Structure formats: structure tokens, C-alpha cells
Amino acid sequence: QVQLVESGGGLVQPGGSLRLSCAVSGSIFSINIMGWYRQAPGKERELVATITTGDRTSYADSVKGRFTISRDNAKTAVYLQMNSLKPEDTAVYYCHIETRYRDYWGQGTQVTISS
């Protein structure tokens, strides 16, 4: 059974940094894209960043230059380094993996940016 488990969320002051991790357990085949989404209270879930198996990355305009997505070579983990955090980055962050056959989601980790 495949599980995605996020960690690394928390409460940080504006301007601070966090590094989110997503550990993948179980066997996943034919991965296309690994990524991070987020959902703020009262808002729809939005794409934050993606990385392909060819290491091509893509970012939402709101996080470009501040966030960096990466993964390990075995595709058993995906990371999101978040710098220069702003209050508007406050949300639950979800790990996502798209494969040829289906999508997988983690349970989410809360990120709160507040002074």
C-alpha cells in the first residue's frame, strides 16, 4: 500500500524558512510528476511546485524565487524548501504524485506564517 507522509510544517515568523519533506512508502510505478499543493482556509487547493522525472521544475508565480522543489534519485522522497515566507503562504501543504495509472496524496502538513 502506497503512503505519502509529509513533515516539516510549523509556525514561522515572516521572512523565515521551512523545509517540507514527503516520504513515499510502498511501490509506485510510472511516476510522471511529483509536487506540492497547498490549501488556505476558505480557498481552493492550488499548485505550488512540481518536478518531473527529468528534473524539470515548475512553480506558481507567487512562490517563484522563494521556494525550491527537489527529490531524491530513488523517487522515494520529495522536498520543498521555502524561504522568505510570507503570511499569505499560510496553508496546509499536500504532497502529490501523479503516475500513469493514478494520483496519490499525502495527508497534509500545516504551515503557519505569523509574527
PDB file of C-alpha atoms in Angstrom:
ATOM      1  CA  GLN A   1       0.000   0.000   0.000  1.00  0.00           C
ATOM      2  CA  VAL A   2       1.382   3.356  -1.006  1.00  0.00           C
ATOM      3  CA  GLN A   3       1.579   6.133   1.562  1.00  0.00           C
ATOM      4  CA  LEU A   4       2.800   9.700   1.306  1.00  0.00           C
ATOM      5  CA  VAL A   5       3.708  11.260   4.639  1.00  0.00           C
ATOM      6  CA  GLU A   6       4.530  14.944   4.908  1.00  0.00           C
ATOM      7  CA  SER A   7       6.577  16.520   7.661  1.00  0.00           C
ATOM      8  CA  GLY A   8       8.356  19.766   8.412  1.00  0.00           C
ATOM      9  CA  GLY A   9       5.423  22.112   8.811  1.00  0.00           C
ATOM     10  CA  GLY A  10       5.081  24.504  11.693  1.00  0.00           C
ATOM     11  CA  LEU A  11       4.828  28.102  12.859  1.00  0.00           C
ATOM     12  CA  VAL A  12       7.408  30.525  11.492  1.00  0.00           C
ATOM     13  CA  GLN A  13       7.771  34.294  11.542  1.00  0.00           C
ATOM     14  CA  PRO A  14       7.567  36.250   8.296  1.00  0.00           C
ATOM     15  CA  GLY A  15      10.870  36.082   6.468  1.00  0.00           C
ATOM     16  CA  GLY A  16      11.703  32.701   7.928  1.00  0.00           C
ATOM     17  CA  SER A  17      12.277  29.358   6.267  1.00  0.00           C
ATOM     18  CA  LEU A  18      10.886  25.850   6.411  1.00  0.00           C
ATOM     19  CA  ARG A  19      11.742  22.648   4.618  1.00  0.00           C
ATOM     20  CA  LEU A  20       8.895  20.252   3.933  1.00  0.00           C
ATOM     21  CA  SER A  21       9.540  16.584   3.310  1.00  0.00           C
ATOM     22  CA  CYS A  22       7.327  13.941   1.796  1.00  0.00           C
ATOM     23  CA  ALA A  23       8.317  10.342   2.377  1.00  0.00           C
ATOM     24  CA  VAL A  24       6.931   7.776  -0.012  1.00  0.00           C
ATOM     25  CA  SER A  25       6.405   4.232   1.194  1.00  0.00           C
ATOM     26  CA  GLY A  26       5.248   1.304  -0.874  1.00  0.00           C
ATOM     27  CA  SER A  27       5.814   0.700  -4.539  1.00  0.00           C
ATOM     28  CA  ILE A  28       4.843   3.352  -7.049  1.00  0.00           C
ATOM     29  CA  PHE A  29       5.311   2.714 -10.735  1.00  0.00           C
ATOM     30  CA  SER A  30       5.422   5.016 -13.733  1.00  0.00           C
ATOM     31  CA  ILE A  31       5.790   8.293 -11.864  1.00  0.00           C
ATOM     32  CA  ASN A  32       5.271  11.295 -14.086  1.00  0.00           C
ATOM     33  CA  ILE A  33       5.301  14.247 -11.722  1.00  0.00           C
ATOM     34  CA  MET A  34       5.919  14.826  -8.026  1.00  0.00           C
ATOM     35  CA  GLY A  35       4.731  18.019  -6.465  1.00  0.00           C
ATOM     36  CA  TRP A  36       3.320  20.155  -3.710  1.00  0.00           C
ATOM     37  CA  TYR A  37      -0.077  21.786  -3.422  1.00  0.00           C
ATOM     38  CA  ARG A  38      -1.480  23.990  -0.695  1.00  0.00           C
ATOM     39  CA  GLN A  39      -4.891  24.984   0.575  1.00  0.00           C
ATOM     40  CA  ALA A  40      -5.532  28.052   2.681  1.00  0.00           C
ATOM     41  CA  PRO A  41      -8.708  28.428   4.760  1.00  0.00           C
ATOM     42  CA  GLY A  42     -11.663  29.291   2.572  1.00  0.00           C
ATOM     43  CA  LYS A  43      -9.674  28.854  -0.635  1.00  0.00           C
ATOM     44  CA  GLU A  44      -9.301  26.146  -3.227  1.00  0.00           C
ATOM     45  CA  ARG A  45      -6.286  23.871  -3.311  1.00  0.00           C
ATOM     46  CA  GLU A  46      -3.607  25.346  -5.540  1.00  0.00           C
ATOM     47  CA  LEU A  47      -0.475  24.057  -7.184  1.00  0.00           C
ATOM     48  CA  VAL A  48       2.745  25.261  -5.589  1.00  0.00           C
ATOM     49  CA  ALA A  49       5.550  23.416  -7.367  1.00  0.00           C
ATOM     50  CA  THR A  50       6.216  20.318  -9.447  1.00  0.00           C
ATOM     51  CA  ILE A  51       9.209  18.300 -10.530  1.00  0.00           C
ATOM     52  CA  THR A  52       9.240  15.762 -13.334  1.00  0.00           C
ATOM     53  CA  THR A  53      11.244  12.581 -13.584  1.00  0.00           C
ATOM     54  CA  GLY A  54      13.563  14.547 -15.839  1.00  0.00           C
ATOM     55  CA  ASP A  55      14.063  17.110 -13.053  1.00  0.00           C
ATOM     56  CA  ARG A  56      12.136  19.811 -14.840  1.00  0.00           C
ATOM     57  CA  THR A  57      10.643  22.113 -12.221  1.00  0.00           C
ATOM     58  CA  SER A  58       7.693  24.458 -12.301  1.00  0.00           C
ATOM     59  CA  TYR A  59       6.452  26.964  -9.729  1.00  0.00           C
ATOM     60  CA  ALA A  60       3.416  29.075  -9.025  1.00  0.00           C
ATOM     61  CA  ASP A  61       4.167  32.725  -9.704  1.00  0.00           C
ATOM     62  CA  SER A  62       3.529  33.539  -6.052  1.00  0.00           C
ATOM     63  CA  VAL A  63       6.439  31.377  -4.878  1.00  0.00           C
ATOM     64  CA  LYS A  64       8.981  31.754  -7.687  1.00  0.00           C
ATOM     65  CA  GLY A  65      12.387  32.715  -6.379  1.00  0.00           C
ATOM     66  CA  ARG A  66      11.448  31.764  -2.810  1.00  0.00           C
ATOM     67  CA  PHE A  67      10.583  28.057  -2.951  1.00  0.00           C
ATOM     68  CA  THR A  68      12.640  25.187  -4.344  1.00  0.00           C
ATOM     69  CA  ILE A  69      11.351  21.700  -5.049  1.00  0.00           C
ATOM     70  CA  SER A  70      13.652  18.703  -5.174  1.00  0.00           C
ATOM     71  CA  ARG A  71      13.501  14.936  -4.902  1.00  0.00           C
ATOM     72  CA  ASP A  72      15.808  12.042  -4.232  1.00  0.00           C
ATOM     73  CA  ASN A  73      17.041   9.913  -7.117  1.00  0.00           C
ATOM     74  CA  ALA A  74      15.057   6.898  -5.987  1.00  0.00           C
ATOM     75  CA  LYS A  75      11.853   8.993  -6.079  1.00  0.00           C
ATOM     76  CA  THR A  76      11.078   7.939  -2.532  1.00  0.00           C
ATOM     77  CA  ALA A  77      11.012  11.491  -1.232  1.00  0.00           C
ATOM     78  CA  VAL A  78      10.181  14.967  -2.432  1.00  0.00           C
ATOM     79  CA  TYR A  79      11.107  18.174  -0.672  1.00  0.00           C
ATOM     80  CA  LEU A  80      10.042  21.800  -0.652  1.00  0.00           C
ATOM     81  CA  GLN A  81      12.490  24.384   0.636  1.00  0.00           C
ATOM     82  CA  MET A  82      10.562  27.526   1.489  1.00  0.00           C
ATOM     83  CA  ASN A  83      12.425  30.773   2.106  1.00  0.00           C
ATOM     84  CA  SER A  84      11.336  34.363   2.697  1.00  0.00           C
ATOM     85  CA  LEU A  85       7.996  33.113   3.937  1.00  0.00           C
ATOM     86  CA  LYS A  86       5.031  35.463   3.959  1.00  0.00           C
ATOM     87  CA  PRO A  87       1.754  35.372   5.905  1.00  0.00           C
ATOM     88  CA  GLU A  88      -0.033  34.562   2.644  1.00  0.00           C
ATOM     89  CA  ASP A  89       1.937  31.310   2.465  1.00  0.00           C
ATOM     90  CA  THR A  90      -0.090  30.047   5.429  1.00  0.00           C
ATOM     91  CA  ALA A  91      -1.882  26.884   4.354  1.00  0.00           C
ATOM     92  CA  VAL A  92      -1.991  23.131   4.613  1.00  0.00           C
ATOM     93  CA  TYR A  93       0.631  21.774   2.237  1.00  0.00           C
ATOM     94  CA  TYR A  94       0.000  18.487   0.441  1.00  0.00           C
ATOM     95  CA  CYS A  95       2.408  16.188  -1.306  1.00  0.00           C
ATOM     96  CA  HIS A  96       1.164  14.830  -4.634  1.00  0.00           C
ATOM     97  CA  ILE A  97       2.398  12.201  -7.048  1.00  0.00           C
ATOM     98  CA  GLU A  98       0.950  11.678 -10.493  1.00  0.00           C
ATOM     99  CA  THR A  99       1.573   8.334 -12.125  1.00  0.00           C
ATOM    100  CA  ARG A 100       0.467   6.811 -15.372  1.00  0.00           C
ATOM    101  CA  TYR A 101      -2.312   4.986 -13.530  1.00  0.00           C
ATOM    102  CA  ARG A 102      -3.496   7.227 -10.674  1.00  0.00           C
ATOM    103  CA  ASP A 103      -2.718  10.095  -8.354  1.00  0.00           C
ATOM    104  CA  TYR A 104      -1.549   9.869  -4.757  1.00  0.00           C
ATOM    105  CA  TRP A 105      -1.951  12.453  -1.984  1.00  0.00           C
ATOM    106  CA  GLY A 106      -0.471  12.902   1.444  1.00  0.00           C
ATOM    107  CA  GLN A 107      -2.489  13.905   4.475  1.00  0.00           C
ATOM    108  CA  GLY A 108      -1.077  17.420   4.598  1.00  0.00           C
ATOM    109  CA  THR A 109       1.104  19.436   6.931  1.00  0.00           C
ATOM    110  CA  GLN A 110       0.171  22.820   8.380  1.00  0.00           C
ATOM    111  CA  VAL A 111       2.382  25.801   7.645  1.00  0.00           C
ATOM    112  CA  THR A 112       1.604  28.998   9.544  1.00  0.00           C
ATOM    113  CA  ILE A 113       3.444  32.253   8.972  1.00  0.00           C
ATOM    114  CA  SER A 114       2.784  34.745  11.721  1.00  0.00           C
ATOM    115  CA  SER A 115       4.593  37.163  13.981  1.00  0.00           C
TER     116      SER A 115
END
